Short mmCIF file of C-alpha atoms in Angstrom, two decimals:
data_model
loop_
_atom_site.label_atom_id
_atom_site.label_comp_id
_atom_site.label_asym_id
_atom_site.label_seq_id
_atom_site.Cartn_x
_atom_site.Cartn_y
_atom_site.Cartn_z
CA UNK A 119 -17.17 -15.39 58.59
CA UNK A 120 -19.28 -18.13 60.45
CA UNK A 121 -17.77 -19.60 64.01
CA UNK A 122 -14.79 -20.29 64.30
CA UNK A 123 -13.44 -24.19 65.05
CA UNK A 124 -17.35 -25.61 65.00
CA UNK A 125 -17.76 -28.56 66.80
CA UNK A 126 -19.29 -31.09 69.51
CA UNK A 127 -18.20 -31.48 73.14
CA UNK A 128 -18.86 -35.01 74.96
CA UNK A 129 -18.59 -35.02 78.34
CA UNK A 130 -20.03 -35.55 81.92
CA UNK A 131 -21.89 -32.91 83.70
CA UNK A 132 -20.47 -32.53 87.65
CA UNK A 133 -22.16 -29.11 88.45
CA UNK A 134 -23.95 -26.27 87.25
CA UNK A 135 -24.83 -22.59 87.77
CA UNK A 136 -27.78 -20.19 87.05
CA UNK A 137 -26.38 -16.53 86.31
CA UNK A 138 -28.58 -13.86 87.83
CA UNK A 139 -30.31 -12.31 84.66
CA UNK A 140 -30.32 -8.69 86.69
CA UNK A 141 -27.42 -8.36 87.18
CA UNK A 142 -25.39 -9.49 84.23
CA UNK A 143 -26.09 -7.75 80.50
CA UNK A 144 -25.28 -11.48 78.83
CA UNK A 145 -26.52 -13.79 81.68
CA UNK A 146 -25.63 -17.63 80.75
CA UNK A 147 -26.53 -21.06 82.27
CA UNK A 148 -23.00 -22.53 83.04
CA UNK A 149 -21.69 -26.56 82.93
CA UNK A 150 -19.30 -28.12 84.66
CA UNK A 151 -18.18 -30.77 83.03
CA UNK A 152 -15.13 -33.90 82.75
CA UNK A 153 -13.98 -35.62 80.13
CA UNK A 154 -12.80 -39.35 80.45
CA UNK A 155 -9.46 -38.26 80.27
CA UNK A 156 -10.11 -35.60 83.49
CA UNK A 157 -10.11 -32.70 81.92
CA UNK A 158 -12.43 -30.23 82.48
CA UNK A 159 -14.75 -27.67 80.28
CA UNK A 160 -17.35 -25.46 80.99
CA UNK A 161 -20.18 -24.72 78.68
CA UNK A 162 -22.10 -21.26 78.68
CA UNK A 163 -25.41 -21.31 77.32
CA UNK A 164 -27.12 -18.05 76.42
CA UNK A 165 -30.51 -17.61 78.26
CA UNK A 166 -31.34 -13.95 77.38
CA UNK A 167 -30.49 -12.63 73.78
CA UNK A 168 -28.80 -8.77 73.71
CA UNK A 169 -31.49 -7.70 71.07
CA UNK A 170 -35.16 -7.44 71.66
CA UNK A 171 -37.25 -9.86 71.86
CA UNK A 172 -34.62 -10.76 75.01
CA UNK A 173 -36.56 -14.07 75.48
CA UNK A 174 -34.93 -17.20 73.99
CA UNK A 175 -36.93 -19.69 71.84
CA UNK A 176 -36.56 -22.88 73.31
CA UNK A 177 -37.60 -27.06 71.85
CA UNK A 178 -36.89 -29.24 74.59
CA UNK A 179 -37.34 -33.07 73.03
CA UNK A 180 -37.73 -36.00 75.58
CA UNK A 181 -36.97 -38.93 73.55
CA UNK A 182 -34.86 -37.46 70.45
CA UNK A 183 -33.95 -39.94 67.67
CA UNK A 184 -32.42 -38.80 64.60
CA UNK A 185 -29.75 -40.00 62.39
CA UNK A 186 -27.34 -37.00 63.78
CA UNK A 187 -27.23 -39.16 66.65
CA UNK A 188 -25.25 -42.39 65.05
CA UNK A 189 -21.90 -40.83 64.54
CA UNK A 190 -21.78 -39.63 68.60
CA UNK A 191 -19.35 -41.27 70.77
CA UNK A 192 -20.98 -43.49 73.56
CA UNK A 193 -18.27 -42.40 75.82
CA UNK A 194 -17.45 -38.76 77.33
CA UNK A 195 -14.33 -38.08 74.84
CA UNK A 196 -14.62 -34.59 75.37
CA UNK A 197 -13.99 -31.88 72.48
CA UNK A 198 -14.19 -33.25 68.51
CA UNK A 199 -14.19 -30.67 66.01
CA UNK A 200 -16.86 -31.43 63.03
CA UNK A 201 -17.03 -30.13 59.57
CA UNK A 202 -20.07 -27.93 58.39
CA UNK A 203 -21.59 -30.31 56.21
CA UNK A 204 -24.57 -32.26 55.76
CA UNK A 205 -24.29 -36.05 56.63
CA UNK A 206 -22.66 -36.14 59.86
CA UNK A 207 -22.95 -35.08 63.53
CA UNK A 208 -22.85 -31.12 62.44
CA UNK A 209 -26.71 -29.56 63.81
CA UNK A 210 -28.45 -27.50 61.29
CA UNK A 211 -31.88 -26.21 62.30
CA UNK A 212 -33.09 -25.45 58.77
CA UNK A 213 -31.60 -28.29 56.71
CA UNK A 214 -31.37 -31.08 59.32
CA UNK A 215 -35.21 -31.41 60.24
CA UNK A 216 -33.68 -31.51 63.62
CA UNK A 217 -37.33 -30.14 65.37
CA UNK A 218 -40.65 -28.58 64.27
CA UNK A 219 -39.72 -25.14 64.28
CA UNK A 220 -43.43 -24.42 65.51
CA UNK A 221 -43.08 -26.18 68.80
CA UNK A 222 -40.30 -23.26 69.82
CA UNK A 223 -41.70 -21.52 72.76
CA UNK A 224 -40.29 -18.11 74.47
CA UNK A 225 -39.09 -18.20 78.09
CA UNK A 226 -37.63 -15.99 79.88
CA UNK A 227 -34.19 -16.88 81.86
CA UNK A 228 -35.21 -16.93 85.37
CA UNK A 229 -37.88 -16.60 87.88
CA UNK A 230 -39.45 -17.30 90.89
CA UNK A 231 -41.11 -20.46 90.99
CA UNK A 232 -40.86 -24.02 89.19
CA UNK A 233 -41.08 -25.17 85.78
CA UNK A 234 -41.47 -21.87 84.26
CA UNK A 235 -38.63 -20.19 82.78
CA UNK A 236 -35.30 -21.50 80.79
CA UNK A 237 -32.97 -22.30 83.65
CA UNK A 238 -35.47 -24.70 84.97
CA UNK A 239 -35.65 -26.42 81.83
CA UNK A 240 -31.99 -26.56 81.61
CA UNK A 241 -31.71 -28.17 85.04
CA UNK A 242 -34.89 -30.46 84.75
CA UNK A 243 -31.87 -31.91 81.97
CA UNK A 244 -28.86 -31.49 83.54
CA UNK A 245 -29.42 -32.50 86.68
CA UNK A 246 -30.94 -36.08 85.31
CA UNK A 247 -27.42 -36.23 83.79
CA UNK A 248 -25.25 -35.57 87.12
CA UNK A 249 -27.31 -38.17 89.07
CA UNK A 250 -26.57 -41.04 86.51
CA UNK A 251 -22.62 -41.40 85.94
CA UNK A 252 -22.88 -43.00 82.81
CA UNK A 253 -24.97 -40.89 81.09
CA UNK A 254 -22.55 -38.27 78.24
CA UNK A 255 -23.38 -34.41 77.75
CA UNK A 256 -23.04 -33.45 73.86
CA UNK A 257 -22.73 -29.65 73.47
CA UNK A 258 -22.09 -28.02 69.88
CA UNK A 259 -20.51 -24.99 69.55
CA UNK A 260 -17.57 -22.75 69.28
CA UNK A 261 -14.59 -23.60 71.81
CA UNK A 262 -12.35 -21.73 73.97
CA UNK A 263 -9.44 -21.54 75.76
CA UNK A 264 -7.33 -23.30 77.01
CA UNK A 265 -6.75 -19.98 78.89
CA UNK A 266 -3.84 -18.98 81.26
CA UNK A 267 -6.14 -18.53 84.21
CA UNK A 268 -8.21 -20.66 86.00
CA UNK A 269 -12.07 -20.70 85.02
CA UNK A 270 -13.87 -17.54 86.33
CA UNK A 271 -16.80 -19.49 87.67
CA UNK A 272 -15.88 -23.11 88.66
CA UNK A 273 -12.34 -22.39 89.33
CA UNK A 274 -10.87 -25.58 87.57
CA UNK A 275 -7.14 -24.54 85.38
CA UNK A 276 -6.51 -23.82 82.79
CA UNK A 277 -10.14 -22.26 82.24
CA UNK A 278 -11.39 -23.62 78.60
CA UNK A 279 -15.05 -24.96 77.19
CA UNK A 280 -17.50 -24.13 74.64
CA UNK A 281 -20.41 -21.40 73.96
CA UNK A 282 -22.13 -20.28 70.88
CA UNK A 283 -24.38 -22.95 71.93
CA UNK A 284 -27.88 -22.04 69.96
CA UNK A 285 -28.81 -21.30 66.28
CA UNK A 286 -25.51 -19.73 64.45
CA UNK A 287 -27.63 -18.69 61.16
CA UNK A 288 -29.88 -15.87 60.03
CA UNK A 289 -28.74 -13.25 62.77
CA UNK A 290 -29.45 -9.42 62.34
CA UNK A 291 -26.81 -7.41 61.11
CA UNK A 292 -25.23 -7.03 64.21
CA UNK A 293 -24.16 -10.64 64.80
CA UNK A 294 -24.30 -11.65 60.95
CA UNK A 295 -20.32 -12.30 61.01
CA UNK A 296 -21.69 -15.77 62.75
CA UNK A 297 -23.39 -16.74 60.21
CA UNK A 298 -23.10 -19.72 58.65
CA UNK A 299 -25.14 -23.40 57.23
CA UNK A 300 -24.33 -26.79 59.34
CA UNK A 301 -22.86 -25.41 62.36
CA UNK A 302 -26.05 -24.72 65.07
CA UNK A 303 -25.39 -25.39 68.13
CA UNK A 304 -27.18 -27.67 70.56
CA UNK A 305 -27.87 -29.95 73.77
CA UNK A 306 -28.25 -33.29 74.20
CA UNK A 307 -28.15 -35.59 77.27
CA UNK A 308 -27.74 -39.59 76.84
CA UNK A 309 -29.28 -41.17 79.49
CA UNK A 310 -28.25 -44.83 79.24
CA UNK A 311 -30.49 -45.87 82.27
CA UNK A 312 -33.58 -44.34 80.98
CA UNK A 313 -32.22 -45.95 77.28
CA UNK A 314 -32.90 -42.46 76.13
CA UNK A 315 -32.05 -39.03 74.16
CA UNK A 316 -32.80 -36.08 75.59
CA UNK A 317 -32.47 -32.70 73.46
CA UNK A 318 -32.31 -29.01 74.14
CA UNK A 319 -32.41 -26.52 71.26
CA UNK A 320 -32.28 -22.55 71.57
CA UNK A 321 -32.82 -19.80 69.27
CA UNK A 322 -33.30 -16.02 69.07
CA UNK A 323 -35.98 -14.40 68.40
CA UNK A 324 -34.33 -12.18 66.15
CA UNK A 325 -32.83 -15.17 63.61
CA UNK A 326 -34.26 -15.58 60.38
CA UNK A 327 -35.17 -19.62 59.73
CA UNK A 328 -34.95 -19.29 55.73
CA UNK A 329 -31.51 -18.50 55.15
CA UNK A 330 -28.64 -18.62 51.98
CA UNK A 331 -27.55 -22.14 51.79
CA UNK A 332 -24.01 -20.89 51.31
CA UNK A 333 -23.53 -17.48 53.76
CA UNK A 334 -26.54 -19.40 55.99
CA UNK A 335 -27.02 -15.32 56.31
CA UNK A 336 -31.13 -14.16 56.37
CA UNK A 337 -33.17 -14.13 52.86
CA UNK A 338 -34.14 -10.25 52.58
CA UNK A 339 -37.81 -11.29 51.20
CA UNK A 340 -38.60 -13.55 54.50
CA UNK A 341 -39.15 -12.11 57.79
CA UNK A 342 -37.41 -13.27 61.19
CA UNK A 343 -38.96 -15.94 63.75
CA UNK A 344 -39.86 -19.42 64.08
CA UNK A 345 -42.40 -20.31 61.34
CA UNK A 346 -42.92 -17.51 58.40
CA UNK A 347 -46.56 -18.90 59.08
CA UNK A 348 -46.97 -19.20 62.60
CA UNK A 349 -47.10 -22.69 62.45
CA UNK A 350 -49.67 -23.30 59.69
CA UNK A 351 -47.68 -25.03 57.58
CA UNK A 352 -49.72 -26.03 54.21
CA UNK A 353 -48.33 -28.64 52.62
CA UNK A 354 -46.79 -31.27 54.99
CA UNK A 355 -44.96 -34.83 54.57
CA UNK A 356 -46.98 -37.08 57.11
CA UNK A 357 -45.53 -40.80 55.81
CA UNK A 358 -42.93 -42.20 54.28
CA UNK A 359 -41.46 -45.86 53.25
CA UNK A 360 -37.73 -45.41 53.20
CA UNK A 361 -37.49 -49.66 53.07
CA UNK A 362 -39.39 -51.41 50.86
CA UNK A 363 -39.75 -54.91 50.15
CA UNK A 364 -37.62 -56.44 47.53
CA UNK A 365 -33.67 -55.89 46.45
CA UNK A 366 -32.28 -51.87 45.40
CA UNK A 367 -33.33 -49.86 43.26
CA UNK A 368 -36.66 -50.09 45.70
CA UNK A 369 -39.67 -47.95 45.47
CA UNK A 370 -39.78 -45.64 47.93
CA UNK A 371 -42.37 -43.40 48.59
CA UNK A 372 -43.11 -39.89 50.38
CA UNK A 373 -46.70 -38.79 51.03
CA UNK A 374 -47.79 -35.31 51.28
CA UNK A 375 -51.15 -33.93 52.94
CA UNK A 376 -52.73 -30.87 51.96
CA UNK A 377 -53.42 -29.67 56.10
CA UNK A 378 -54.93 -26.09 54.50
CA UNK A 379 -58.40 -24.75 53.59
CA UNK A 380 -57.29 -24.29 50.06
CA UNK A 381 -55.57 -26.11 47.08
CA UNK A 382 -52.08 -26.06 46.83
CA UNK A 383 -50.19 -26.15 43.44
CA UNK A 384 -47.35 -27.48 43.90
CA UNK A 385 -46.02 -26.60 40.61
CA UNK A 386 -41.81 -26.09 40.73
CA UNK A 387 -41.96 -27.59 44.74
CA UNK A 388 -39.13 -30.31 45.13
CA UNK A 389 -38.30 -33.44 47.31
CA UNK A 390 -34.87 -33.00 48.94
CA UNK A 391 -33.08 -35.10 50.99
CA UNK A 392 -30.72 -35.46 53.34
CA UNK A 393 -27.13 -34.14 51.29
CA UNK A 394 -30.30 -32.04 49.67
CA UNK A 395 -30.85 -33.99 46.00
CA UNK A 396 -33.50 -32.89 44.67
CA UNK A 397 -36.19 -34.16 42.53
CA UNK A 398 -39.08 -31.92 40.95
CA UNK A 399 -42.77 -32.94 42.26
CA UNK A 400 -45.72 -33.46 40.25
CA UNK A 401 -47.17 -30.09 38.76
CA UNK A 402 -50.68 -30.58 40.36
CA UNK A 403 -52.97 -28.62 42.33
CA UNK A 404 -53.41 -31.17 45.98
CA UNK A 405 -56.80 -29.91 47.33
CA UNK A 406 -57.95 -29.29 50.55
CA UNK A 407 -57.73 -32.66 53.03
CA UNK A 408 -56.28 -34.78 49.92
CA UNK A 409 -52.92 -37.09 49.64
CA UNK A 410 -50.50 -37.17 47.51
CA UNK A 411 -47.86 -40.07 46.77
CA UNK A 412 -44.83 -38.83 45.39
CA UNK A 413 -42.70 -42.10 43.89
CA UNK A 414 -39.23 -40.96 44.95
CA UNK A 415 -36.89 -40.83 42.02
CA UNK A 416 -33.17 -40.52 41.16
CA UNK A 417 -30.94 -38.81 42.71
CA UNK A 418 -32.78 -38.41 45.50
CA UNK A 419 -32.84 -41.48 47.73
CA UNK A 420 -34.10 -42.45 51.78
CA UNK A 421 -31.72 -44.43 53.11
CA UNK A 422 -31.97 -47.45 55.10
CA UNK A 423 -29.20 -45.73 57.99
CA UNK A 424 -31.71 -42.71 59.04
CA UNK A 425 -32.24 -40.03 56.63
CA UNK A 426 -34.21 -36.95 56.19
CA UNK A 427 -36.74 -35.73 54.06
CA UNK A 428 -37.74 -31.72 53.06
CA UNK A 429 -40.27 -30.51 50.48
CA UNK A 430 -38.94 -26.81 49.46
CA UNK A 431 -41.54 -24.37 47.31
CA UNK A 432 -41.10 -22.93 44.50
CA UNK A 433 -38.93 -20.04 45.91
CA UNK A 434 -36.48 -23.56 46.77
CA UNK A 435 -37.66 -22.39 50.61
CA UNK A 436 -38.18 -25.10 53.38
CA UNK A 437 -42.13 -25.69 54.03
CA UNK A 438 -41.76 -29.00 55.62
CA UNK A 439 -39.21 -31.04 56.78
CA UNK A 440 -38.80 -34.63 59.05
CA UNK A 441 -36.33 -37.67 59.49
CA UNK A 442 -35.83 -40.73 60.45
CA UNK A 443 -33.61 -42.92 62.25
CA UNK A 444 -31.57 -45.85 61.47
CA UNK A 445 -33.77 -47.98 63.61
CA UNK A 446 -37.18 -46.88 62.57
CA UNK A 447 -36.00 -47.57 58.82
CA UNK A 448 -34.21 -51.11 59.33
CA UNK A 449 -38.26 -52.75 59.23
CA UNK A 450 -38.65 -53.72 55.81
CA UNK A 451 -41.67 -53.09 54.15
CA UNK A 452 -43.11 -50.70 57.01
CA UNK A 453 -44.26 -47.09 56.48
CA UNK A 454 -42.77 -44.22 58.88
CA UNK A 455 -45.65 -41.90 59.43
CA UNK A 456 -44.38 -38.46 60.95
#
């Protein structure tokens, strides 16, 4: 069954600790962290997977904006459980165009030196968070506690906070009871003085990223990792106008670019978007280099409060996928390139 009690923790980083990856078999980067009402949580984040590849795929975005952003709290409220559903604050990496998959890079957990393994990254974040005392931690995941003991590494009682704090979808067999769609976890740091989003994603190597849309458990037929294609995608959605000029029904428009060497028929493709209504697109061949505008038609629709847009193939799996936020929408008459 997928995690249990999904859901986002807000809250204010006061500490942190890097778990020696030699001598621990599930080494974690661990949060302190208070709530506005005092209590405290920490968060474990996995920075060495138990099946080979060990590394952890890793997107680090400096200035996120999405519309999963607009239902967060501005204040450190602490633990809010979320349903796993499209439309809200719940993370999906597949569905919620969240991140490029492609920009993903491996790292391992800890090493000599600066800048160059996943603990640094973690605390290039985390410790801009500590130093501003405004500024609101949101971790997704699976809670804990509150336990009967006080926390084994920060010592604060009861112990209690949250973990399960990467990709909860397309595991091998061994962690498939995790599985499921709209409950990923994730980081991400408000910074209000910087007037700022920062986000953290992590993944395993061993997840699948086309997965049932039900179980959210791997598609036999597609193999594990990051991009199915290494990153060339074919077909990819590089503008959009989500607000045209004029009163509802308005007509939007998506536009697609061929980025391969060869012509793509997209024949049985669809639009989706962001509760995943589809709409069929034109059954045309797009050649190499060449546009195509796709007039966006019932029941799928870009709305003006931040949305996102996918283009599935004919196999209904994800090829492309981006959003928008309220805030780049709200300009009537503009076109969102991506």
């Amino acid at each position: 069954m997928p995690i249990a009690n999904y859901g986002v923790l807000a809250a204010h980083p006061v500490d942190r600790r890097r778990e020696d990856p030699h001598s621990d078999d599930s080494p974690h980067y661990q949060i302190h962290l208070v709530d506005e009402n005092g209590v405290h949580y920490r968060a474990a984040v996995n920075v060495l997977s138990q099946e080979a590849p060990s590394e952890l795929l890793y997107a680090a975005i400096d200035d996120f904006r999405h519309p999963v952003l607009d239902p967060l709290p501005a204040r450190a409220v602490g633990w809010m459980p979320l349903p796993s559903r499209p439309g809200g604050a719940s993370l999906d990496f597949v569905r919620g165009n969240l991140f490029d998959p492609a920009v993903m890079r491996a790292l391992p957990p800890d090493l000599p030196g600066v800048d160059n393994d996943l603990a640094d990254m973690l605390d290039h974040h985390v410790e801009r968070a500590m130093a501003d005392p405004e500024s609101v931690v949101y971790l997704w995941g699976e809670p804990w506690g509150p336990e009967n003991q006080p926390d084994k590494i920060f010592g604060f009682a009861p112990g209690g906070g949250v973990h399960n704090i990467h990709m909860n979808q397309g595991n091998s067999a061994e962690f498939r009871g995790d599985d499921g769609v709209w409950q990923d976890g994730g980081v991400v740091v408000r910074l209000p003085g910087e007037y700022r989003w920062v986000a953290f994603f992590l993944a395993f190597q061993s997840q699948s990223w086309h997965t049932d849309d039900t179980s959210g458990h791997a598609l036999p037929s597609v193999p594990p990792g990051p991009t199915p294609t290494d990153g060339a995608v074919p077909v990819r959605i590089v503008a959009a106008l989500v607000n045209p000029v004029g009163p509802a029904p308005e007509a939007e428009k998506v536009m697609l670019l061929n980025a391969s060497p060869d012509p793509v028929d997209l024949g049985g493709w669809h639009l989706a978007d962001r509760v995943k209504r589809t709409q069929p697109l034109p059954d045309v061949a797009v050649a190499p280099g060449d546009l195509l505008v796709v007039d966006v038609q019932p029941p799928v629709q870009l709305s003006n409060q931040g949305g996102i847009i996918t283009l599935l193939d004919g196999a209904d799996l994800k090829v492309h996928g981006v959003s928008y936020s309220s805030d780049e929408a709200r300009r009537e008459g503009w076109t969102l390139t991506f």
